[in-house]
Amino acid sequence: MSIPPAIPMRTLIGLLALVLCACTPGNGSEAPEARSSSPDKEVVLERVESEEETFQVVEMVEDLEHAWAVDWLPDGRMLVTERPGRMLLVDGDGPTQLANVPEVWAKNQGGLLDVRVAPNYEESGWIYFTHSLKDGDTGGTVLSRARLDGTALTDVEELYRQTPFLAPDYHFGSRIAFPGDGTLVVTMGERGQRRERTVDIPTPTTSVGTTVRLNMDGSVPADNPFVGSDEGLDEVYAYGHRNQQGMAIHPETGAIWQHEHGPHGGDELNLVEAGNNYGWPAVSYGDSYTDQSPIGGTTAPGVTDPVEYWDPSPALSGMAFYTGDTFPNWQGDLFMGALAHQKAMRVELDGEDVSDQEELLRAELGRIRDVATGPDGSLYLLTDAPEGALYRLEPAE
């Protein structure tokens, strides 16, 4: 899991991105903490030739502790989450730790997770984020929102709490996306229930291992698939997921694409649709860690098959459609980070099928936790390490 030597920050308005995974508690209510910065940047890889584009890799922000996610404000400043419980505001002067971030359960895979700026931010001012929260001996994934006032969060509001809370400290999900219809979707990990079996899965009667769809204020859309029925919770949109750490909305069709971690093999790419069952753990391409025996069958009636799967598991995390102009041959392609395989993956889609795949930067940067298209048209990669970094892919000179 080697990461190249870290090097300072950056100065432009309209840069940066991506985020998280470790285990030291943080205190978001502390006074804002400014971090050192520099107008310099370091080219860590001068020339990388891929199938479609040739690029260089530039380090933009250094010393990020298990960063998990990134997004941009309309004015070009960036928000980055660190799993121990810190949210950073990054501008031309460097990263500043925001005050009033809620306490998180920062243990094992838990902590401060995704962050997404509302599509109507200029009118509403809302910033949405997910984190793990402990309540007594159990915990789970929580969706909250807040506004930004200087270097502090204000109007902090919990919108949704995974139900039920469970004991394991792993498999929290969790990504947020805005389908463009005035709602949001958020992934809720299955919390280790194949082994723990505290609740039954797959089922929409809990939000364990599900995709939840809500209105922007946290209320339930009237057209959710289980509204008005006894078959599932009103908020559940799809179920039968394992641990979905990547989600992106197709820029043309508005379709919801997700990937999720398999166990020993069986990472999946799924096209997520209302009411569908994605099968975990009754249906899986993965094996048991202990004896490599198959987990369930690979398909079954009533279960939606993955669009693609990978065996062995790259341990996918973070996902984005590339929508910038900097790399015209990548437009519309799907990019995914990988933790175990320490790489980025480029996937070409032909409708609802994968037509080509390419591996990028394997073992060059470390564990890639998040991927994003920046407002400057560049592609950004965020690494997960005690001293991780944010990198920008630029055309090679």
Tab-separated table of C-alpha atoms in Angstrom:
chain	number	residue	atom	x	y	z
A	1	MET	CA	0.000	0.000	0.000
A	2	SER	CA	2.797	2.401	-0.780
A	3	ILE	CA	1.960	6.035	-1.497
A	4	PRO	CA	4.417	8.361	-3.223
A	5	PRO	CA	5.992	11.033	-1.006
A	6	ALA	CA	3.334	13.606	-0.208
A	7	ILE	CA	3.781	17.164	-1.386
A	8	PRO	CA	1.832	20.343	-0.615
A	9	MET	CA	-1.382	21.895	-1.840
A	10	ARG	CA	-2.596	24.028	-4.691
A	11	THR	CA	-3.859	27.493	-5.538
A	12	LEU	CA	-6.512	27.443	-8.209
A	13	ILE	CA	-10.209	28.039	-7.788
A	14	GLY	CA	-12.117	25.145	-9.181
A	15	LEU	CA	-9.975	22.103	-8.345
A	16	LEU	CA	-9.593	19.020	-6.268
A	17	ALA	CA	-11.298	15.833	-4.986
A	18	LEU	CA	-11.856	12.300	-3.420
A	19	VAL	CA	-11.976	10.321	-0.013
A	20	LEU	CA	-11.622	7.772	2.967
A	21	CYS	CA	-11.138	4.505	5.250
A	22	ALA	CA	-9.251	4.081	8.824
A	23	CYS	CA	-9.731	4.276	12.541
A	24	THR	CA	-8.844	7.166	14.843
A	25	PRO	CA	-11.619	9.158	16.428
A	26	GLY	CA	-11.990	12.795	15.398
A	27	ASN	CA	-13.820	15.694	17.002
A	28	GLY	CA	-15.701	17.728	14.459
A	29	SER	CA	-16.776	20.256	17.093
A	30	GLU	CA	-13.256	21.535	17.657
A	31	ALA	CA	-12.309	25.041	16.528
A	32	PRO	CA	-11.360	25.194	12.839
A	33	GLU	CA	-7.812	24.092	12.182
A	34	ALA	CA	-5.868	25.522	9.261
A	35	ARG	CA	-3.324	23.279	7.583
A	36	SER	CA	-0.184	24.408	5.838
A	37	SER	CA	-0.338	24.883	2.088
A	38	SER	CA	1.836	25.859	-0.828
A	39	PRO	CA	1.147	27.236	-4.283
A	40	ASP	CA	3.389	24.511	-5.677
A	41	LYS	CA	2.298	21.190	-7.038
A	42	GLU	CA	4.289	18.076	-7.828
A	43	VAL	CA	4.052	16.008	-10.952
A	44	VAL	CA	4.349	12.505	-9.513
A	45	LEU	CA	3.985	10.690	-12.850
A	46	GLU	CA	5.102	12.649	-15.898
A	47	ARG	CA	3.636	10.554	-18.657
A	48	VAL	CA	1.112	7.725	-18.566
A	49	GLU	CA	-0.046	6.296	-21.891
A	50	SER	CA	-3.440	4.625	-21.788
A	51	GLU	CA	-5.574	3.202	-24.576
A	52	GLU	CA	-7.403	6.465	-25.252
A	53	GLU	CA	-5.496	9.315	-23.575
A	54	THR	CA	-1.985	10.262	-22.415
A	55	PHE	CA	-1.834	12.046	-19.091
A	56	GLN	CA	0.317	13.109	-16.157
A	57	VAL	CA	-0.554	12.802	-12.472
A	58	VAL	CA	-0.224	15.857	-10.245
A	59	GLU	CA	-0.505	15.834	-6.456
A	60	MET	CA	-2.853	18.619	-5.370
A	61	VAL	CA	-3.393	18.106	-1.613
A	62	GLU	CA	-1.161	16.148	0.755
A	63	ASP	CA	-1.423	14.638	4.241
A	64	LEU	CA	-5.048	13.512	4.072
A	65	GLU	CA	-5.805	10.971	6.787
A	66	HIS	CA	-7.917	8.199	5.322
A	67	ALA	CA	-9.899	10.531	3.088
A	68	TRP	CA	-13.199	9.137	1.861
A	69	ALA	CA	-14.974	11.576	-0.458
A	70	VAL	CA	-14.793	14.921	-2.229
A	71	ASP	CA	-17.116	17.403	-3.889
A	72	TRP	CA	-17.039	21.018	-5.065
A	73	LEU	CA	-18.969	24.114	-4.080
A	74	PRO	CA	-20.211	26.316	-6.934
A	75	ASP	CA	-17.406	28.841	-6.272
A	76	GLY	CA	-14.732	26.197	-6.860
A	77	ARG	CA	-13.832	25.444	-3.241
A	78	MET	CA	-13.734	21.794	-2.326
A	79	LEU	CA	-15.061	19.684	0.531
A	80	VAL	CA	-13.085	16.566	1.533
A	81	THR	CA	-14.031	14.114	4.271
A	82	GLU	CA	-11.528	12.186	6.381
A	83	ARG	CA	-12.827	9.021	7.955
A	84	PRO	CA	-11.683	9.834	11.512
A	85	GLY	CA	-14.377	12.527	11.557
A	86	ARG	CA	-13.041	15.657	9.877
A	87	MET	CA	-14.513	17.635	6.999
A	88	LEU	CA	-12.064	19.933	5.201
A	89	LEU	CA	-12.792	23.078	3.210
A	90	VAL	CA	-10.072	23.488	0.577
A	91	ASP	CA	-9.429	26.796	-1.165
A	92	GLY	CA	-6.413	28.681	-2.507
A	93	ASP	CA	-5.016	29.037	1.014
A	94	GLY	CA	-5.140	25.325	1.713
A	95	PRO	CA	-7.398	22.972	3.722
A	96	THR	CA	-9.254	24.203	6.813
A	97	GLN	CA	-10.987	21.818	9.215
A	98	LEU	CA	-14.645	22.742	9.631
A	99	ALA	CA	-16.240	23.059	13.056
A	100	ASN	CA	-19.542	21.495	14.154
A	101	VAL	CA	-19.161	18.230	12.243
A	102	PRO	CA	-21.257	15.626	14.118
A	103	GLU	CA	-19.484	12.979	16.173
A	104	VAL	CA	-18.938	9.762	14.221
A	105	TRP	CA	-18.292	6.127	15.088
A	106	ALA	CA	-14.732	6.055	13.734
A	107	LYS	CA	-13.835	2.410	14.098
A	108	ASN	CA	-12.691	-0.165	11.541
A	109	GLN	CA	-14.566	0.760	8.325
A	110	GLY	CA	-16.746	3.371	10.019
A	111	GLY	CA	-16.408	7.122	10.329
A	112	LEU	CA	-17.192	10.183	8.243
A	113	LEU	CA	-17.973	8.909	4.753
A	114	ASP	CA	-19.490	10.566	1.688
A	115	VAL	CA	-20.111	14.277	1.059
A	116	ARG	CA	-22.188	15.762	-1.753
A	117	VAL	CA	-23.177	19.356	-2.474
A	118	ALA	CA	-26.875	19.726	-3.300
A	119	PRO	CA	-27.561	20.337	-7.016
A	120	ASN	CA	-29.592	23.416	-5.976
A	121	TYR	CA	-26.897	24.594	-3.532
A	122	GLU	CA	-27.003	28.219	-4.668
A	123	GLU	CA	-30.655	28.401	-3.588
A	124	SER	CA	-30.704	25.959	-0.643
A	125	GLY	CA	-27.150	25.985	0.738
A	126	TRP	CA	-27.406	22.309	1.713
A	127	ILE	CA	-24.447	19.949	1.948
A	128	TYR	CA	-25.305	16.247	2.376
A	129	PHE	CA	-23.025	13.722	4.082
A	130	THR	CA	-23.062	10.229	5.540
A	131	HIS	CA	-21.333	8.807	8.580
A	132	SER	CA	-21.467	5.854	10.931
A	133	LEU	CA	-23.013	6.441	14.327
A	134	LYS	CA	-22.989	4.276	17.443
A	135	ASP	CA	-25.914	4.096	19.851
A	136	GLY	CA	-25.136	1.873	22.822
A	137	ASP	CA	-23.812	-1.448	21.553
A	138	THR	CA	-25.060	-1.029	17.992
A	139	GLY	CA	-24.641	1.408	15.139
A	140	GLY	CA	-25.244	2.072	11.482
A	141	THR	CA	-25.165	4.508	8.608
A	142	VAL	CA	-26.713	7.954	8.971
A	143	LEU	CA	-27.532	10.580	6.337
A	144	SER	CA	-27.321	14.203	7.462
A	145	ARG	CA	-27.236	17.645	5.924
A	146	ALA	CA	-25.885	21.039	6.963
A	147	ARG	CA	-25.133	24.507	5.650
A	148	LEU	CA	-21.763	26.217	5.566
A	149	ASP	CA	-21.178	29.397	7.567
A	150	GLY	CA	-17.591	30.537	7.159
A	151	THR	CA	-15.512	27.668	8.515
A	152	ALA	CA	-18.289	25.898	10.408
A	153	LEU	CA	-21.299	23.754	9.635
A	154	THR	CA	-24.623	25.156	10.746
A	155	ASP	CA	-28.246	23.959	10.662
A	156	VAL	CA	-26.953	20.387	11.054
A	157	GLU	CA	-29.873	17.997	10.586
A	158	GLU	CA	-30.082	14.200	10.644
A	159	LEU	CA	-32.331	13.079	7.799
A	160	TYR	CA	-32.219	9.298	7.900
A	161	ARG	CA	-30.900	6.547	10.141
A	162	GLN	CA	-30.371	3.001	8.883
A	163	THR	CA	-32.814	0.616	10.472
A	164	PRO	CA	-32.061	-1.357	12.498
A	165	PHE	CA	-28.710	-0.420	14.031
A	166	LEU	CA	-26.469	-3.491	14.362
A	167	ALA	CA	-23.296	-4.467	16.229
A	168	PRO	CA	-20.632	-5.009	13.488
A	169	ASP	CA	-18.199	-2.170	12.757
A	170	TYR	CA	-17.949	-2.771	9.020
A	171	HIS	CA	-19.908	-2.657	5.729
A	172	PHE	CA	-21.565	0.758	6.135
A	173	GLY	CA	-21.742	1.661	2.404
A	174	SER	CA	-22.023	4.596	1.735
A	175	ARG	CA	-22.510	6.941	-1.219
A	176	ILE	CA	-24.996	9.705	-2.039
A	177	ALA	CA	-26.251	10.638	-5.522
A	178	PHE	CA	-28.873	12.965	-6.986
A	179	PRO	CA	-30.866	11.380	-9.842
A	180	GLY	CA	-32.130	14.768	-11.038
A	181	ASP	CA	-35.801	14.294	-10.150
A	182	GLY	CA	-35.696	16.209	-6.866
A	183	THR	CA	-34.728	13.144	-4.825
A	184	LEU	CA	-31.527	11.625	-3.516
A	185	VAL	CA	-30.377	8.029	-3.223
A	186	VAL	CA	-27.998	6.716	-0.580
A	187	THR	CA	-26.415	3.292	-0.187
A	188	MET	CA	-26.711	1.370	3.075
A	189	GLY	CA	-24.238	-1.485	3.575
A	190	GLU	CA	-25.407	-4.925	4.671
A	191	ARG	CA	-23.442	-4.674	7.954
A	192	GLY	CA	-21.980	-8.183	7.864
A	193	GLN	CA	-25.312	-9.943	8.066
A	194	ARG	CA	-24.299	-13.024	6.093
A	195	ARG	CA	-22.246	-14.004	9.159
A	196	GLU	CA	-24.027	-12.190	11.978
A	197	ARG	CA	-27.595	-13.018	10.881
A	198	THR	CA	-29.205	-10.554	13.273
A	199	VAL	CA	-31.689	-9.682	10.523
A	200	ASP	CA	-32.729	-11.556	7.400
A	201	ILE	CA	-31.287	-10.499	4.036
A	202	PRO	CA	-32.073	-9.993	1.225
A	203	THR	CA	-35.306	-8.248	2.108
A	204	PRO	CA	-36.726	-4.731	1.788
A	205	THR	CA	-38.294	-4.965	5.254
A	206	THR	CA	-35.160	-3.366	6.761
A	207	SER	CA	-32.752	-0.865	5.201
A	208	VAL	CA	-29.791	-3.207	5.744
A	209	GLY	CA	-28.101	-3.868	2.394
A	210	THR	CA	-30.344	-1.473	0.485
A	211	THR	CA	-30.469	1.643	-1.645
A	212	VAL	CA	-32.700	4.208	0.063
A	213	ARG	CA	-34.464	6.963	-1.915
A	214	LEU	CA	-35.633	10.144	-0.187
A	215	ASN	CA	-36.813	13.621	-0.976
A	216	MET	CA	-34.228	16.318	-0.330
A	217	ASP	CA	-35.757	17.047	3.092
A	218	GLY	CA	-35.606	13.391	4.156
A	219	SER	CA	-39.250	12.581	3.528
A	220	VAL	CA	-40.254	9.586	1.394
A	221	PRO	CA	-41.223	10.037	-2.267
A	222	ALA	CA	-44.751	8.858	-2.955
A	223	ASP	CA	-43.597	6.803	-5.962
A	224	ASN	CA	-41.072	4.642	-4.102
A	225	PRO	CA	-41.702	0.966	-4.937
A	226	PHE	CA	-42.872	-0.223	-1.500
A	227	VAL	CA	-44.951	2.783	-0.443
A	228	GLY	CA	-48.385	1.626	0.639
A	229	SER	CA	-47.449	-2.058	0.792
A	230	ASP	CA	-46.461	-4.449	3.550
A	231	GLU	CA	-43.644	-5.927	1.455
A	232	GLY	CA	-40.974	-3.401	2.385
A	233	LEU	CA	-40.081	-0.110	4.017
A	234	ASP	CA	-41.369	2.989	2.277
A	235	GLU	CA	-37.858	4.426	1.929
A	236	VAL	CA	-36.280	1.337	0.300
A	237	TYR	CA	-35.681	1.687	-3.444
A	238	ALA	CA	-33.687	-1.526	-4.094
A	239	TYR	CA	-32.261	-4.301	-1.902
A	240	GLY	CA	-30.025	-7.352	-1.814
A	241	HIS	CA	-26.789	-5.329	-1.871
A	242	ARG	CA	-23.617	-6.093	0.074
A	243	ASN	CA	-21.360	-3.052	0.585
A	244	GLN	CA	-21.887	-0.419	-2.110
A	245	GLN	CA	-19.038	2.108	-2.013
A	246	GLY	CA	-19.560	3.539	-5.479
A	247	MET	CA	-22.577	5.156	-7.125
A	248	ALA	CA	-23.001	7.488	-10.095
A	249	ILE	CA	-25.857	8.814	-12.196
A	250	HIS	CA	-25.533	8.346	-15.952
A	251	PRO	CA	-25.211	11.869	-17.408
A	252	GLU	CA	-27.543	11.153	-20.344
A	253	THR	CA	-30.045	8.531	-19.198
A	254	GLY	CA	-30.255	9.410	-15.488
A	255	ALA	CA	-29.852	5.719	-14.623
A	256	ILE	CA	-28.417	4.784	-11.223
A	257	TRP	CA	-25.188	2.781	-11.479
A	258	GLN	CA	-23.532	1.192	-8.467
A	259	HIS	CA	-20.702	-1.120	-7.680
A	260	GLU	CA	-20.406	-3.170	-4.530
A	261	HIS	CA	-17.774	-5.217	-2.765
A	262	GLY	CA	-17.994	-8.964	-3.102
A	263	PRO	CA	-16.293	-11.167	-0.514
A	264	HIS	CA	-13.468	-13.370	-1.844
A	265	GLY	CA	-14.336	-12.496	-5.453
A	266	GLY	CA	-17.563	-11.182	-6.905
A	267	ASP	CA	-17.288	-7.382	-6.903
A	268	GLU	CA	-20.318	-6.280	-8.936
A	269	LEU	CA	-21.395	-3.473	-11.240
A	270	ASN	CA	-25.165	-3.049	-11.074
A	271	LEU	CA	-27.788	-0.991	-12.834
A	272	VAL	CA	-30.100	-0.170	-9.932
A	273	GLU	CA	-33.824	0.001	-10.615
A	274	ALA	CA	-36.885	0.486	-8.437
A	275	GLY	CA	-37.952	-2.534	-6.384
A	276	ASN	CA	-35.246	-4.862	-7.682
A	277	ASN	CA	-33.546	-7.554	-5.600
A	278	TYR	CA	-29.774	-7.872	-6.244
A	279	GLY	CA	-29.530	-11.119	-4.343
A	280	TRP	CA	-26.844	-10.910	-1.651
A	281	PRO	CA	-26.129	-13.351	-0.046
A	282	ALA	CA	-28.492	-15.867	-1.663
A	283	VAL	CA	-26.991	-15.030	-5.069
A	284	SER	CA	-23.332	-14.123	-5.454
A	285	TYR	CA	-20.217	-14.601	-7.564
A	286	GLY	CA	-18.112	-14.566	-4.395
A	287	ASP	CA	-16.589	-17.259	-2.211
A	288	SER	CA	-16.165	-17.724	1.528
A	289	TYR	CA	-12.935	-16.250	2.903
A	290	THR	CA	-12.297	-19.329	5.031
A	291	ASP	CA	-12.541	-22.219	2.569
A	292	GLN	CA	-13.312	-20.502	-0.765
A	293	SER	CA	-16.616	-22.348	-1.055
A	294	PRO	CA	-19.258	-20.601	-3.236
A	295	ILE	CA	-21.708	-18.292	-1.481
A	296	GLY	CA	-25.140	-18.992	-2.938
A	297	GLY	CA	-25.817	-19.546	-6.613
A	298	THR	CA	-24.861	-17.126	-9.365
A	299	THR	CA	-28.422	-16.400	-10.456
A	300	ALA	CA	-31.994	-17.074	-9.347
A	301	PRO	CA	-35.563	-16.197	-10.342
A	302	GLY	CA	-36.524	-12.715	-9.186
A	303	VAL	CA	-32.899	-11.606	-8.746
A	304	THR	CA	-31.328	-8.957	-10.991
A	305	ASP	CA	-27.982	-10.123	-12.340
A	306	PRO	CA	-24.993	-7.758	-12.295
A	307	VAL	CA	-23.990	-6.006	-15.495
A	308	GLU	CA	-20.409	-7.113	-14.772
A	309	TYR	CA	-18.495	-8.824	-11.985
A	310	TRP	CA	-14.834	-9.253	-11.087
A	311	ASP	CA	-13.071	-12.266	-9.623
A	312	PRO	CA	-10.723	-11.773	-7.819
A	313	SER	CA	-12.136	-8.671	-6.159
A	314	PRO	CA	-10.407	-5.346	-6.880
A	315	ALA	CA	-12.230	-3.964	-3.772
A	316	LEU	CA	-13.968	-1.193	-5.684
A	317	SER	CA	-14.576	2.203	-4.082
A	318	GLY	CA	-15.662	5.501	-5.569
A	319	MET	CA	-17.174	5.850	-9.020
A	320	ALA	CA	-17.826	8.640	-11.509
A	321	PHE	CA	-18.793	9.163	-15.107
A	322	TYR	CA	-16.246	11.357	-16.822
A	323	THR	CA	-18.074	14.420	-18.156
A	324	GLY	CA	-15.237	16.905	-18.717
A	325	ASP	CA	-13.646	18.277	-21.886
A	326	THR	CA	-10.006	17.788	-20.843
A	327	PHE	CA	-9.937	14.184	-22.070
A	328	PRO	CA	-12.407	14.020	-24.998
A	329	ASN	CA	-11.801	10.305	-25.650
A	330	TRP	CA	-12.947	9.488	-22.108
A	331	GLN	CA	-16.265	11.326	-22.236
A	332	GLY	CA	-19.084	9.170	-20.921
A	333	ASP	CA	-16.752	6.472	-19.592
A	334	LEU	CA	-17.146	5.111	-16.077
A	335	PHE	CA	-14.146	5.384	-13.741
A	336	MET	CA	-13.803	3.378	-10.532
A	337	GLY	CA	-11.193	3.286	-7.789
A	338	ALA	CA	-9.882	0.064	-6.289
A	339	LEU	CA	-8.460	-0.467	-2.814
A	340	ALA	CA	-6.983	-3.976	-2.793
A	341	HIS	CA	-5.680	-3.754	-6.363
A	342	GLN	CA	-4.571	-0.116	-5.864
A	343	LYS	CA	-5.683	1.075	-9.282
A	344	ALA	CA	-8.250	2.995	-11.266
A	345	MET	CA	-10.478	1.242	-13.788
A	346	ARG	CA	-11.988	2.732	-16.925
A	347	VAL	CA	-15.142	1.029	-18.169
A	348	GLU	CA	-16.832	1.745	-21.490
A	349	LEU	CA	-20.564	1.126	-21.643
A	350	ASP	CA	-22.639	0.237	-24.676
A	351	GLY	CA	-26.121	0.909	-23.395
A	352	GLU	CA	-26.507	-1.417	-20.433
A	353	ASP	CA	-23.507	-3.602	-21.312
A	354	VAL	CA	-19.776	-3.274	-20.660
A	355	SER	CA	-17.977	-3.082	-24.006
A	356	ASP	CA	-14.396	-2.499	-22.831
A	357	GLN	CA	-12.304	-2.222	-19.669
A	358	GLU	CA	-8.907	-0.729	-18.959
A	359	GLU	CA	-6.698	-0.797	-15.863
A	360	LEU	CA	-4.878	2.437	-14.951
A	361	LEU	CA	-2.166	3.318	-12.419
A	362	ARG	CA	-1.953	-0.055	-10.694
A	363	ALA	CA	0.303	0.208	-7.610
A	364	GLU	CA	1.357	3.729	-8.657
A	365	LEU	CA	-0.598	5.840	-6.155
A	366	GLY	CA	-1.941	3.405	-3.551
A	367	ARG	CA	-5.478	2.569	-2.460
A	368	ILE	CA	-7.870	4.691	-4.508
A	369	ARG	CA	-10.908	5.527	-2.397
A	370	ASP	CA	-12.751	8.040	-4.575
A	371	VAL	CA	-12.930	9.247	-8.165
A	372	ALA	CA	-14.526	12.460	-9.443
A	373	THR	CA	-14.785	14.761	-12.439
A	374	GLY	CA	-13.806	18.240	-11.264
A	375	PRO	CA	-15.421	21.488	-12.428
A	376	ASP	CA	-12.205	22.197	-14.370
A	377	GLY	CA	-12.820	19.111	-16.524
A	378	SER	CA	-10.016	17.074	-14.954
A	379	LEU	CA	-10.285	13.643	-13.374
A	380	TYR	CA	-9.411	13.464	-9.658
A	381	LEU	CA	-8.316	10.477	-7.571
A	382	LEU	CA	-8.299	10.340	-3.767
A	383	THR	CA	-6.119	7.834	-1.928
A	384	ASP	CA	-6.890	6.098	1.347
A	385	ALA	CA	-3.860	6.050	3.657
A	386	PRO	CA	-2.639	7.583	6.937
A	387	GLU	CA	-0.923	10.177	4.716
A	388	GLY	CA	-2.991	10.025	1.574
A	389	ALA	CA	-3.431	12.646	-1.096
A	390	LEU	CA	-5.651	14.095	-3.775
A	391	TYR	CA	-4.354	13.741	-7.329
A	392	ARG	CA	-5.369	15.350	-10.601
A	393	LEU	CA	-4.992	13.754	-14.017
A	394	GLU	CA	-3.914	16.311	-16.641
A	395	PRO	CA	-2.968	15.992	-20.307
A	396	ALA	CA	0.727	15.153	-20.627
A	397	GLU	CA	2.823	17.890	-22.201
